[in-house]
């Protein structure tokens, strides 16, 4: 069933290359290898000329001439030649970085015609969703990392959101804390000015476990630019307590003592019974 749906997915990608769903989203964690799927609907005897770009930035190119990697992608990208000849134009993106997400709305794969290099056909669009995991304990303070140093703006205006809901917002001295987060969230002004838009979330509760996204609003257009996706997972205290109870040796020793005393009492009772038994047998045989 899963195989079937996977093959249907591949079919839908390759049979209608031009009308392919532009909303393929690939989720990848920081540091992992992402595979951006793509398929050309035929086999090639000669290596076809393909190009991946991220909006207007050049990412990777392969042709009979060899390969080219875009700046920022050196040593991290490939479309293996043997796969490409089979029509598999998927991009392998190693060591996924937060910045692979930041600037681009989507990765685009293009096929360049061999006979006429001006004839470029768009094959596929893939969105890459880069997520970083953070884990925190109930009641503790979590720091959700964020860094906007690579963006060229003067006055940082940061927004942390869960979907459309605003959790925290800061522009200079002015800040806003979302409902349910009053008194618990902050991006310190001096940190923000230094390029650090990390969210400090105090007194973490189980209900805080979700996906947080940080945005920097462009000074002129007020257009939000996604900076960071953080998946916060919250560890419950009860789990910790269970772990803790087995750890301290004091309680373990107490347990051992209890076992020793029980065994001693049982042995004594057994000895008394044996003694009574022997004594009765002795009395019976002597009478
Ligand atoms: C396409 O190629 C990639 C590696 O480049 C591979 O991981 C993937 O499994 C291939 N997909 C298919 C459908 O063969
Ligand atoms: C960024 O700010 C957070 C909290 O404000 C802090 O915990 C963290 O150490 C800062 N990171 C850097 C790299 O300065
Ligand atoms: C932390 O949050 C819990 C509810 O989730 C609340 O009962 C408690 O008072 C809060 N503690 C502090 C120090 O704010």
Short mmCIF file of C-alpha atoms in Angstrom, two decimals, residues 9-287:
data_model
loop_
_atom_site.label_atom_id
_atom_site.label_comp_id
_atom_site.label_asym_id
_atom_site.label_seq_id
_atom_site.Cartn_x
_atom_site.Cartn_y
_atom_site.Cartn_z
CA UNK A 9 3.51 9.99 -6.08
CA UNK A 10 6.48 9.36 -8.39
CA UNK A 11 4.16 8.85 -11.32
CA UNK A 12 2.35 12.10 -10.66
CA UNK A 13 5.71 13.83 -10.50
CA UNK A 14 7.10 12.36 -13.71
CA UNK A 15 4.13 11.95 -16.03
CA UNK A 16 3.18 15.61 -15.93
CA UNK A 17 6.53 17.30 -15.55
CA UNK A 18 5.25 20.78 -16.32
CA UNK A 19 2.07 20.71 -14.29
CA UNK A 20 3.85 18.96 -11.41
CA UNK A 21 2.59 19.92 -7.99
CA UNK A 22 4.64 22.91 -6.94
CA UNK A 23 3.86 22.21 -3.31
CA UNK A 24 6.18 19.29 -2.68
CA UNK A 25 7.65 20.03 0.70
CA UNK A 26 10.63 18.21 2.09
CA UNK A 27 11.34 18.51 5.78
CA UNK A 28 14.95 18.18 6.88
CA UNK A 29 16.76 18.59 10.14
CA UNK A 30 19.85 20.72 10.52
CA UNK A 31 22.94 18.62 9.73
CA UNK A 32 21.03 15.88 7.94
CA UNK A 33 20.98 14.98 4.23
CA UNK A 34 17.90 16.03 2.30
CA UNK A 35 16.68 14.52 -0.95
CA UNK A 36 14.75 16.96 -3.12
CA UNK A 37 12.74 14.69 -5.41
CA UNK A 38 12.66 15.21 -9.14
CA UNK A 39 12.04 13.02 -12.14
CA UNK A 40 12.45 13.40 -15.89
CA UNK A 41 10.02 11.19 -17.72
CA UNK A 42 12.58 9.34 -19.83
CA UNK A 43 15.96 7.65 -19.91
CA UNK A 44 18.97 9.30 -21.51
CA UNK A 45 21.84 7.73 -23.42
CA UNK A 46 23.89 10.88 -22.91
CA UNK A 47 23.97 12.83 -19.63
CA UNK A 48 21.22 15.46 -19.90
CA UNK A 49 21.87 19.06 -18.91
CA UNK A 50 20.04 19.87 -15.66
CA UNK A 51 20.23 22.76 -13.27
CA UNK A 52 18.94 23.30 -9.75
CA UNK A 53 18.47 26.81 -8.48
CA UNK A 54 16.93 28.30 -5.36
CA UNK A 55 14.88 31.19 -6.62
CA UNK A 56 17.57 33.20 -8.37
CA UNK A 57 20.57 31.63 -6.71
CA UNK A 58 22.51 28.97 -8.55
CA UNK A 59 22.75 25.67 -6.67
CA UNK A 60 23.96 22.86 -8.92
CA UNK A 61 24.42 22.02 -12.56
CA UNK A 62 25.32 18.83 -14.39
CA UNK A 63 25.86 18.33 -18.08
CA UNK A 64 28.15 16.27 -20.34
CA UNK A 65 30.78 18.89 -19.38
CA UNK A 66 30.74 17.93 -15.73
CA UNK A 67 29.34 19.65 -12.66
CA UNK A 68 29.18 23.11 -11.12
CA UNK A 69 28.24 23.94 -7.55
CA UNK A 70 26.86 27.24 -6.41
CA UNK A 71 28.61 29.30 -3.74
CA UNK A 72 27.29 28.21 -0.37
CA UNK A 73 26.76 24.68 -1.67
CA UNK A 74 30.36 23.60 -2.24
CA UNK A 75 30.78 19.90 -1.46
CA UNK A 76 27.16 19.59 -0.34
CA UNK A 77 25.14 19.04 -3.50
CA UNK A 78 24.92 16.36 -6.16
CA UNK A 79 22.68 14.78 -8.77
CA UNK A 80 24.47 11.44 -9.27
CA UNK A 81 25.18 10.85 -12.95
CA UNK A 82 23.99 7.22 -13.04
CA UNK A 83 20.69 8.26 -11.47
CA UNK A 84 20.31 11.21 -13.82
CA UNK A 85 20.69 8.98 -16.89
CA UNK A 86 17.79 6.93 -15.56
CA UNK A 87 15.77 10.15 -15.42
CA UNK A 88 16.17 10.65 -11.67
CA UNK A 89 17.11 14.31 -11.26
CA UNK A 90 16.71 14.39 -7.45
CA UNK A 91 19.08 16.72 -5.65
CA UNK A 92 21.07 15.30 -2.77
CA UNK A 93 21.74 18.12 -0.30
CA UNK A 94 24.14 17.18 2.47
CA UNK A 95 24.75 18.87 5.81
CA UNK A 96 21.49 20.86 5.67
CA UNK A 97 21.86 24.35 7.10
CA UNK A 98 19.35 26.81 8.42
CA UNK A 99 20.35 29.18 5.64
CA UNK A 100 19.23 26.61 3.05
CA UNK A 101 15.76 27.60 4.15
CA UNK A 102 16.10 31.28 4.85
CA UNK A 103 16.47 32.86 1.46
CA UNK A 104 14.41 30.64 -0.74
CA UNK A 105 10.80 29.99 -1.22
CA UNK A 106 11.57 26.97 -3.36
CA UNK A 107 14.20 24.94 -5.16
CA UNK A 108 13.62 24.71 -8.90
CA UNK A 109 14.93 22.05 -11.27
CA UNK A 110 15.38 22.95 -14.92
CA UNK A 111 16.17 20.89 -17.96
CA UNK A 112 18.32 22.62 -20.55
CA UNK A 113 17.84 21.38 -24.09
CA UNK A 114 21.01 19.91 -25.60
CA UNK A 115 20.52 21.45 -29.05
CA UNK A 116 19.39 24.87 -27.88
CA UNK A 117 20.72 26.01 -24.50
CA UNK A 118 18.26 28.90 -24.44
CA UNK A 119 15.41 26.44 -24.26
CA UNK A 120 14.92 25.79 -20.59
CA UNK A 121 12.07 23.74 -19.22
CA UNK A 122 11.08 23.88 -15.58
CA UNK A 123 10.63 20.34 -14.30
CA UNK A 124 9.98 20.60 -10.61
CA UNK A 125 9.69 22.86 -7.58
CA UNK A 126 10.43 21.71 -4.05
CA UNK A 127 10.13 23.60 -0.80
CA UNK A 128 12.69 22.77 1.82
CA UNK A 129 11.59 23.05 5.39
CA UNK A 130 14.61 23.08 7.68
CA UNK A 131 13.80 22.29 11.27
CA UNK A 132 15.96 22.30 14.38
CA UNK A 133 14.98 20.35 17.46
CA UNK A 134 15.20 21.73 20.99
CA UNK A 135 14.20 19.78 24.04
CA UNK A 136 13.39 21.19 27.48
CA UNK A 137 12.09 19.98 30.82
CA UNK A 138 8.78 21.12 32.30
CA UNK A 139 9.37 24.21 34.46
CA UNK A 140 12.77 24.98 32.96
CA UNK A 141 13.83 27.85 30.67
CA UNK A 142 14.29 27.01 27.00
CA UNK A 143 16.30 29.04 24.50
CA UNK A 144 15.07 28.69 20.92
CA UNK A 145 18.07 29.65 18.77
CA UNK A 146 17.83 32.27 16.04
CA UNK A 147 20.47 34.32 14.22
CA UNK A 148 19.78 37.10 11.73
CA UNK A 149 23.38 38.29 11.15
CA UNK A 150 23.28 37.14 7.50
CA UNK A 151 20.36 39.48 6.74
CA UNK A 152 21.27 43.01 5.78
CA UNK A 153 18.91 45.17 7.80
CA UNK A 154 19.43 48.12 10.13
CA UNK A 155 16.69 47.90 12.76
CA UNK A 156 15.79 44.32 13.55
CA UNK A 157 12.09 43.64 13.99
CA UNK A 158 11.66 40.07 15.18
CA UNK A 159 8.53 37.95 15.38
CA UNK A 160 8.19 34.47 16.88
CA UNK A 161 5.07 32.62 15.80
CA UNK A 162 3.25 29.32 16.12
CA UNK A 163 1.54 29.10 12.76
CA UNK A 164 -0.23 32.48 12.48
CA UNK A 165 -0.34 33.14 16.19
CA UNK A 166 2.23 35.61 17.52
CA UNK A 167 4.13 34.42 20.57
CA UNK A 168 6.54 37.34 20.81
CA UNK A 169 7.44 40.44 18.86
CA UNK A 170 10.13 43.07 19.35
CA UNK A 171 11.09 46.26 17.57
CA UNK A 172 13.63 48.26 19.54
CA UNK A 173 12.31 48.82 23.07
CA UNK A 174 8.76 47.90 22.12
CA UNK A 175 7.73 44.31 22.61
CA UNK A 176 4.60 42.21 22.61
CA UNK A 177 3.90 38.94 24.37
CA UNK A 178 1.21 36.66 22.98
CA UNK A 179 -1.70 35.20 24.92
CA UNK A 180 -0.58 32.45 27.25
CA UNK A 181 3.01 33.70 27.07
CA UNK A 182 2.69 36.82 29.23
CA UNK A 183 5.77 37.22 31.40
CA UNK A 184 7.36 34.07 29.99
CA UNK A 185 8.91 35.09 26.67
CA UNK A 186 11.60 37.54 25.60
CA UNK A 187 14.22 38.32 23.01
CA UNK A 188 16.49 40.66 24.98
CA UNK A 189 16.94 43.96 23.14
CA UNK A 190 20.75 43.99 23.42
CA UNK A 191 20.96 40.42 22.08
CA UNK A 192 18.68 41.28 19.17
CA UNK A 193 20.87 44.24 18.23
CA UNK A 194 23.89 41.90 18.19
CA UNK A 195 22.14 39.66 15.63
CA UNK A 196 20.83 37.14 18.14
CA UNK A 197 17.06 36.72 17.87
CA UNK A 198 16.88 33.65 20.15
CA UNK A 199 13.66 33.35 22.12
CA UNK A 200 13.92 32.83 25.87
CA UNK A 201 10.90 30.80 27.02
CA UNK A 202 10.55 30.53 30.79
CA UNK A 203 8.63 28.00 32.87
CA UNK A 204 8.16 25.57 29.99
CA UNK A 205 4.93 23.57 30.16
CA UNK A 206 3.76 20.45 28.31
CA UNK A 207 1.43 22.55 26.15
CA UNK A 208 4.43 24.51 24.80
CA UNK A 209 5.47 21.48 22.75
CA UNK A 210 5.02 22.56 19.13
CA UNK A 211 6.71 24.14 16.10
CA UNK A 212 7.96 27.73 16.52
CA UNK A 213 9.08 29.95 13.66
CA UNK A 214 11.02 33.17 13.87
CA UNK A 215 10.77 35.93 11.29
CA UNK A 216 12.63 39.15 10.71
CA UNK A 217 10.49 41.87 9.16
CA UNK A 218 12.23 43.78 6.40
CA UNK A 219 12.61 47.45 7.35
CA UNK A 220 11.11 48.93 4.19
CA UNK A 221 8.52 46.39 3.04
CA UNK A 222 7.60 44.87 6.44
CA UNK A 223 7.79 41.56 4.59
CA UNK A 224 8.55 38.75 7.06
CA UNK A 225 11.58 36.61 6.24
CA UNK A 226 11.65 33.21 7.86
CA UNK A 227 14.79 32.79 9.93
CA UNK A 228 14.31 29.65 11.97
CA UNK A 229 11.96 26.72 12.55
CA UNK A 230 12.25 25.11 15.98
CA UNK A 231 10.49 21.96 17.05
CA UNK A 232 10.31 22.14 20.83
CA UNK A 233 9.79 18.89 22.66
CA UNK A 234 9.00 18.99 26.36
CA UNK A 235 10.06 16.29 28.79
CA UNK A 236 7.69 15.75 31.68
CA UNK A 237 8.92 15.94 35.25
CA UNK A 238 7.30 12.64 36.26
CA UNK A 239 9.67 10.85 33.87
CA UNK A 240 12.58 12.58 35.54
CA UNK A 241 11.35 11.58 38.99
CA UNK A 242 11.08 7.94 37.93
CA UNK A 243 14.65 8.09 36.69
CA UNK A 244 15.80 9.89 39.82
CA UNK A 245 14.27 7.34 42.23
CA UNK A 246 16.42 4.56 40.86
CA UNK A 247 19.51 6.71 40.85
CA UNK A 248 20.19 7.67 44.49
CA UNK A 249 21.89 4.80 46.28
CA UNK A 250 20.27 5.64 49.64
CA UNK A 251 16.91 4.27 48.60
CA UNK A 252 18.45 1.27 46.88
CA UNK A 253 20.36 0.42 50.07
CA UNK A 254 17.13 0.69 52.09
CA UNK A 255 15.53 -1.77 49.69
CA UNK A 256 18.41 -4.24 50.14
CA UNK A 257 18.17 -3.96 53.94
CA UNK A 258 14.45 -4.79 53.77
CA UNK A 259 15.19 -7.90 51.71
CA UNK A 260 17.93 -9.03 54.12
CA UNK A 261 15.62 -8.59 57.17
CA UNK A 262 12.79 -10.50 55.43
CA UNK A 263 15.12 -13.36 54.51
CA UNK A 264 16.48 -13.47 58.11
CA UNK A 265 12.97 -13.60 59.60
CA UNK A 266 11.95 -16.34 57.16
CA UNK A 267 15.08 -18.36 57.96
CA UNK A 268 14.44 -18.00 61.72
CA UNK A 269 10.82 -19.12 61.34
CA UNK A 270 11.97 -22.09 59.28
CA UNK A 271 14.61 -22.99 61.88
CA UNK A 272 12.02 -22.83 64.70
CA UNK A 273 9.68 -25.14 62.74
CA UNK A 274 12.51 -27.60 62.13
CA UNK A 275 13.45 -27.50 65.80
CA UNK A 276 9.83 -28.14 66.88
CA UNK A 277 9.55 -30.97 64.32
CA UNK A 278 12.76 -32.65 65.55
CA UNK A 279 11.73 -32.18 69.18
CA UNK A 280 8.27 -33.75 68.59
CA UNK A 281 9.80 -36.67 66.70
CA UNK A 282 12.31 -37.16 69.53
CA UNK A 283 9.51 -37.08 72.15
CA UNK A 284 7.38 -39.58 70.18
CA UNK A 285 10.29 -42.02 69.75
CA UNK A 286 11.34 -41.71 73.40
CA UNK A 287 7.78 -42.35 74.74
#
